[in-house]
Coordinates of C-alpha atoms in Angstrom, one line a residue:
Chain A
M1 CA -323.9 -6.5 56.8
S2 CA -322.0 -4.8 53.9
E3 CA -323.2 -6.0 50.5
K4 CA -320.1 -6.6 48.5
A5 CA -317.4 -8.9 49.9
F6 CA -314.0 -7.5 50.7
Q7 CA -312.4 -9.9 48.3
D8 CA -314.5 -8.8 45.4
Y9 CA -312.8 -5.4 45.6
Y10 CA -309.3 -6.9 45.0
Q11 CA -307.7 -6.1 41.7
D12 CA -307.5 -9.1 39.3
H13 CA -303.8 -9.5 40.1
F14 CA -304.7 -10.3 43.7
S15 CA -307.7 -12.4 42.9
H16 CA -306.0 -15.8 42.3
C17 CA -305.7 -16.8 45.9
Y18 CA -306.7 -20.4 46.5
G19 CA -308.5 -19.3 49.7
C20 CA -310.4 -16.2 48.6
G21 CA -309.6 -15.3 45.0
R22 CA -312.7 -14.9 42.8
L23 CA -310.6 -15.9 39.7
N24 CA -309.3 -19.2 41.2
E25 CA -311.7 -21.8 39.8
H26 CA -310.4 -24.5 42.2
G27 CA -310.4 -22.3 45.2
L28 CA -312.5 -22.0 48.4
H29 CA -314.0 -18.6 47.5
I30 CA -314.0 -17.3 51.1
K31 CA -316.0 -14.1 51.3
S32 CA -315.9 -11.5 54.1
F33 CA -318.2 -8.7 55.0
W34 CA -318.6 -6.0 57.6
D35 CA -321.2 -6.5 60.3
G36 CA -320.9 -3.4 62.4
E37 CA -317.4 -3.3 64.0
E38 CA -316.8 -7.0 63.3
S39 CA -316.2 -8.7 60.0
I40 CA -318.1 -11.9 59.2
C41 CA -317.6 -14.9 56.9
I42 CA -320.0 -17.8 56.5
F43 CA -318.3 -20.9 55.0
H44 CA -319.8 -24.2 54.0
P45 CA -317.2 -26.9 54.0
K46 CA -317.5 -29.7 51.4
P47 CA -318.2 -33.2 52.6
Y48 CA -314.6 -34.1 51.9
H49 CA -313.1 -31.4 54.1
T50 CA -312.9 -33.9 56.9
A51 CA -310.4 -34.5 59.7
I52 CA -311.7 -37.6 61.4
P53 CA -315.2 -38.6 60.1
G54 CA -317.8 -36.1 61.1
Y55 CA -315.4 -33.2 61.9
V56 CA -313.9 -30.4 59.8
Y57 CA -310.2 -30.5 58.7
G58 CA -308.0 -28.2 60.9
G59 CA -306.1 -27.0 57.8
L60 CA -309.3 -25.7 56.3
I61 CA -310.1 -23.9 59.5
A62 CA -306.7 -22.3 59.4
S63 CA -307.2 -21.4 55.8
I64 CA -310.6 -19.7 56.4
I65 CA -309.2 -17.8 59.4
D66 CA -306.2 -16.7 57.4
C67 CA -308.1 -15.3 54.4
H68 CA -310.9 -13.8 56.5
C69 CA -308.3 -12.0 58.7
T70 CA -306.1 -10.6 55.9
G71 CA -309.2 -9.4 54.1
T72 CA -310.4 -7.8 57.3
A73 CA -307.0 -6.1 57.7
A74 CA -307.4 -4.6 54.2
A75 CA -310.9 -3.5 54.8
A76 CA -310.0 -2.0 58.2
T77 CA -307.2 0.0 56.7
Y78 CA -309.6 1.5 54.1
R79 CA -312.1 2.2 56.9
A80 CA -309.4 3.8 59.1
E81 CA -308.6 6.1 56.1
S82 CA -312.4 6.8 55.6
R83 CA -312.4 5.6 52.0
E84 CA -314.0 2.9 50.0
M85 CA -312.2 -0.3 49.0
D86 CA -312.3 0.5 45.3
T87 CA -310.3 3.8 45.8
E88 CA -306.5 4.3 45.2
P89 CA -304.0 3.6 46.6
S90 CA -305.0 0.0 46.8
V91 CA -304.1 -1.9 49.9
R92 CA -303.4 -5.7 50.3
F93 CA -302.0 -7.8 53.1
L94 CA -299.9 -10.9 53.4
T95 CA -299.9 -13.1 56.5
A96 CA -296.8 -12.7 58.7
S97 CA -298.0 -15.1 61.3
L98 CA -301.1 -17.3 61.9
H99 CA -302.1 -18.9 65.2
V100 CA -305.1 -21.2 65.7
D101 CA -306.3 -22.8 68.9
Y102 CA -308.6 -25.7 68.2
L103 CA -310.9 -25.6 71.2
R104 CA -313.1 -28.5 70.3
P105 CA -313.8 -30.6 67.2
T106 CA -315.7 -28.6 64.6
P107 CA -318.8 -30.5 63.2
L108 CA -318.9 -31.1 59.5
G109 CA -322.2 -30.6 57.6
V110 CA -323.2 -27.2 59.1
P111 CA -322.2 -23.7 58.0
L112 CA -319.3 -22.2 59.9
E113 CA -319.4 -18.6 61.1
I114 CA -316.1 -16.7 61.5
R115 CA -316.2 -13.3 63.2
A116 CA -313.1 -11.1 63.4
K117 CA -312.1 -7.9 65.2
V118 CA -309.2 -5.5 64.7
K119 CA -306.9 -5.9 67.8
E120 CA -304.2 -3.5 66.6
I121 CA -303.8 -1.3 63.5
K122 CA -300.5 0.3 62.8
R123 CA -298.7 1.7 59.8
R124 CA -296.8 -1.6 59.0
K125 CA -299.0 -4.3 60.4
V126 CA -302.6 -5.1 61.5
V127 CA -303.4 -7.7 64.1
I128 CA -306.8 -9.4 63.7
A129 CA -308.5 -11.8 66.2
A130 CA -311.1 -14.3 65.0
L131 CA -313.6 -16.8 66.5
L132 CA -315.0 -19.7 64.4
S133 CA -318.3 -21.1 65.5
A134 CA -320.6 -23.9 64.4
Q135 CA -324.2 -23.9 65.5
G136 CA -323.5 -21.1 68.0
T137 CA -320.6 -22.9 69.7
V138 CA -317.1 -21.5 69.4
C139 CA -314.8 -24.3 68.1
A140 CA -311.6 -22.4 67.2
R141 CA -309.9 -19.1 68.0
G142 CA -307.4 -17.5 65.6
E143 CA -305.0 -14.6 65.4
V144 CA -303.3 -13.2 62.3
V145 CA -300.6 -10.7 62.1
A146 CA -301.0 -9.1 58.6
V147 CA -298.4 -7.0 56.8
H148 CA -298.7 -4.9 53.7
V149 CA -297.8 -6.5 50.4
P150 CA -294.4 -5.1 49.5
E151 CA -294.5 -2.2 47.0
H152 CA -292.7 -4.1 44.2
L153 CA -295.4 -6.8 44.3
M154 CA -298.2 -4.2 44.4
S155 CA -297.0 -2.2 41.5
K156 CA -295.2 -4.5 39.1
G157 CA -296.8 -7.9 39.6
T158 CA -294.7 -11.0 40.4
S159 CA -291.8 -12.4 38.4
Q160 CA -294.2 -15.1 37.0
D161 CA -296.6 -12.4 35.8
L162 CA -293.7 -10.5 34.2
T163 CA -292.5 -13.8 32.5
R164 CA -296.0 -14.4 31.1
A165 CA -296.2 -10.8 29.9
K166 CA -292.8 -11.1 28.2
R167 CA -293.9 -14.3 26.5
R168 CA -297.0 -12.6 25.2
R169 CA -294.9 -9.8 23.8
K170 CA -292.7 -12.2 21.8
Chain B
M1 CA -285.5 -42.5 55.2
S2 CA -288.2 -44.9 56.5
E3 CA -290.0 -46.7 53.7
K4 CA -293.7 -46.5 54.6
A5 CA -295.3 -43.2 55.4
F6 CA -296.6 -42.6 58.9
Q7 CA -300.1 -41.9 57.5
D8 CA -300.1 -45.3 55.7
Y9 CA -300.2 -47.0 59.2
Y10 CA -303.4 -45.2 60.2
Q11 CA -306.5 -47.4 60.6
D12 CA -309.1 -46.8 57.9
H13 CA -311.3 -44.8 60.4
F14 CA -308.5 -42.2 60.6
S15 CA -307.6 -42.2 56.9
H16 CA -310.2 -39.8 55.6
C17 CA -308.3 -36.6 56.6
Y18 CA -308.4 -34.0 53.8
G19 CA -304.7 -33.3 54.5
C20 CA -303.2 -36.8 54.8
G21 CA -305.8 -39.5 54.6
R22 CA -305.1 -42.1 52.0
L23 CA -308.9 -42.8 51.6
N24 CA -309.8 -39.1 50.9
E25 CA -309.9 -39.0 47.1
H26 CA -310.1 -35.2 47.1
G27 CA -307.3 -34.7 49.6
L28 CA -303.7 -33.5 49.6
H29 CA -302.2 -36.9 50.5
I30 CA -299.4 -35.5 52.7
K31 CA -296.9 -38.2 53.5
S32 CA -294.3 -38.1 56.3
F33 CA -291.3 -40.3 57.0
W34 CA -288.4 -40.6 59.4
D35 CA -285.1 -39.3 58.3
G36 CA -282.9 -40.0 61.4
E37 CA -284.2 -37.9 64.3
E38 CA -286.2 -35.6 62.0
S39 CA -289.3 -36.3 60.1
I40 CA -289.5 -35.2 56.5
C41 CA -292.3 -34.5 54.0
I42 CA -291.9 -33.6 50.4
F43 CA -295.0 -31.8 49.0
H44 CA -295.7 -30.7 45.4
P45 CA -298.3 -27.9 45.4
K46 CA -300.7 -27.8 42.5
P47 CA -300.6 -24.8 40.1
Y48 CA -303.8 -23.5 41.7
H49 CA -302.5 -23.5 45.2
T50 CA -301.5 -19.9 44.8
A51 CA -301.5 -16.9 47.1
I52 CA -300.5 -14.0 44.8
P53 CA -299.4 -15.3 41.4
G54 CA -296.1 -17.2 41.7
Y55 CA -296.3 -17.9 45.4
V56 CA -297.8 -20.7 47.5
Y57 CA -301.1 -20.2 49.4
G58 CA -300.4 -19.7 53.2
G59 CA -303.4 -21.9 54.1
L60 CA -301.8 -24.8 52.2
I61 CA -298.5 -24.2 54.1
A62 CA -300.5 -24.3 57.4
S63 CA -302.2 -27.5 56.3
I64 CA -299.0 -29.3 55.4
I65 CA -297.3 -28.3 58.6
D66 CA -300.4 -29.4 60.6
C67 CA -300.6 -32.9 59.1
H68 CA -296.9 -33.5 59.0
C69 CA -296.6 -32.5 62.7
T70 CA -299.5 -34.5 64.0
G71 CA -298.2 -37.5 62.0
T72 CA -294.8 -36.9 63.6
A73 CA -296.4 -36.7 67.0
A74 CA -297.9 -40.2 66.5
A75 CA -294.7 -41.7 65.1
A76 CA -292.6 -40.2 67.9
T77 CA -294.9 -41.7 70.5
Y78 CA -294.5 -45.2 69.0
R79 CA -290.8 -44.7 68.7
A80 CA -290.6 -43.6 72.4
E81 CA -292.4 -46.8 73.3
S82 CA -290.0 -48.8 71.1
R83 CA -292.7 -50.3 69.0
E84 CA -293.8 -50.3 65.4
M85 CA -296.7 -48.1 64.1
D86 CA -298.9 -51.1 63.3
T87 CA -298.9 -52.4 66.8
E88 CA -301.6 -51.9 69.4
P89 CA -302.7 -49.8 71.2
S90 CA -302.9 -47.5 68.3
V91 CA -302.1 -43.8 68.8
R92 CA -303.5 -40.8 66.9
F93 CA -303.3 -37.1 67.5
L94 CA -305.4 -34.0 67.0
T95 CA -304.1 -30.5 66.8
A96 CA -304.7 -28.4 69.9
S97 CA -302.8 -25.4 68.5
L98 CA -301.0 -24.5 65.3
H99 CA -298.7 -21.5 64.8
V100 CA -297.0 -20.6 61.5
D101 CA -294.6 -17.7 60.9
Y102 CA -294.4 -16.9 57.2
L103 CA -290.8 -15.7 56.9
R104 CA -290.8 -15.0 53.1
P105 CA -293.1 -15.7 50.2
T106 CA -292.8 -19.4 49.2
P107 CA -292.3 -19.9 45.5
L108 CA -294.8 -22.0 43.6
G109 CA -293.7 -24.6 41.1
V110 CA -291.0 -26.3 43.1
P111 CA -291.3 -29.2 45.7
L112 CA -291.5 -28.1 49.3
E113 CA -289.5 -29.8 52.0
I114 CA -290.9 -29.9 55.5
R115 CA -288.7 -31.1 58.3
A116 CA -290.0 -31.5 61.9
K117 CA -288.5 -32.3 65.3
V118 CA -290.0 -33.3 68.6
K119 CA -289.7 -30.4 71.0
E120 CA -291.5 -32.0 73.9
I121 CA -293.1 -35.4 74.4
K122 CA -295.4 -35.9 77.4
R123 CA -298.2 -38.2 78.4
R124 CA -301.0 -35.9 77.2
K125 CA -299.3 -33.8 74.5
V126 CA -296.5 -33.7 72.0
V127 CA -295.0 -30.4 70.7
I128 CA -293.5 -30.5 67.3
A129 CA -291.5 -27.8 65.5
A130 CA -291.2 -27.6 61.7
L131 CA -289.4 -25.7 59.0
L132 CA -290.7 -25.5 55.5
S133 CA -288.1 -24.9 52.7
A134 CA -288.2 -24.3 49.0
Q135 CA -285.0 -24.8 47.0
G136 CA -283.0 -24.8 50.2
T137 CA -284.4 -21.6 51.6
V138 CA -286.5 -21.7 54.7
C139 CA -289.8 -19.9 54.0
A140 CA -292.0 -20.8 57.0
R141 CA -291.6 -22.0 60.5
G142 CA -294.4 -23.9 62.4
E143 CA -295.2 -25.3 65.7
V144 CA -298.0 -27.7 66.6
V145 CA -299.2 -28.8 70.0
A146 CA -300.8 -32.2 69.4
V147 CA -303.0 -34.1 71.8
H148 CA -304.2 -37.6 71.9
V149 CA -307.5 -38.3 70.1
P150 CA -310.1 -38.8 73.0
E151 CA -310.7 -42.4 73.9
H152 CA -314.4 -42.4 72.8
L153 CA -313.4 -41.3 69.2
M154 CA -310.5 -43.9 69.1
S155 CA -312.7 -46.9 70.2
K156 CA -316.2 -46.2 69.0
G157 CA -315.9 -44.0 65.9
T158 CA -317.8 -40.8 65.5
S159 CA -321.5 -40.2 65.6
Q160 CA -321.5 -40.1 61.8
D161 CA -319.8 -43.5 61.6
L162 CA -322.3 -44.9 64.1
T163 CA -325.2 -43.5 62.0
R164 CA -323.8 -45.1 58.9
A165 CA -323.3 -48.4 60.7
K166 CA -326.9 -48.3 61.9
R167 CA -328.1 -47.6 58.3
R168 CA -326.2 -50.6 57.0
R169 CA -327.8 -52.8 59.7
K170 CA -331.3 -51.8 58.6

């Protein structure tokens, strides 16, 4: 397994994500790593991440799959270009679509393992397929279509960042 | 618009959901109402529910669509049977599949409006389609296939509930 999480390579500007940003103090801090040709994420839901008592909330499952797959899309792009994730130009993805099939209720109180594979990698989009398991049993199956973050958001920051920067200058 | 939220009719056992359970103190407390033939949910993301700065986290969008649609599936079933949501037998749904298309980045800092419609209502499943808007612009489109909570979970509670009940008896 790779040592440093994909998300820990993200620039500060992209590290505020509620799902996986290291700078979001309220967030889930989802971390993804390579494990051979697959990427892997181990996630420990909190006791309050419940659907019906004893089972994991489906929205959390969707969130983990989403961040793990967009992270995998970025990592796979660097890998396809034979370069490290801390090299320029930097690459980040947004989710264009997310699909989750909930195959069975996911038990709460055990670590969840999410494994993802690249289904398709093209210039404009990357498709990632994921399986989420608990105690060796697959509980959910996901697919994410990830697209590159538009250039103006990559290079200039968002309007909110610019507003903040302008305020600081005053 | 109906006065009492769909989720406020759920029995206590089904009110611990992180997305919409009134008894989950850490949860999102998603509330859904009828507005004619559509159901509506207004949600105010927290400042930390961020994707890239200035925009709403996609996993949160998936979560709101999920709970709003399963709530709508339940409400629509009662409505199809011409009875109120506090009458027996009680009806609850789980998500079999969730699909979200993220059409454009969703701005953070404004209320989100989610409107849902019944696409299909059958004995075993209900299909709900939803649109999520911010300031009048549709930002995401979702579809949920909802299935009835299995009988053993409706009537007996989960294994965790039973364990707790046993502990109390000791």
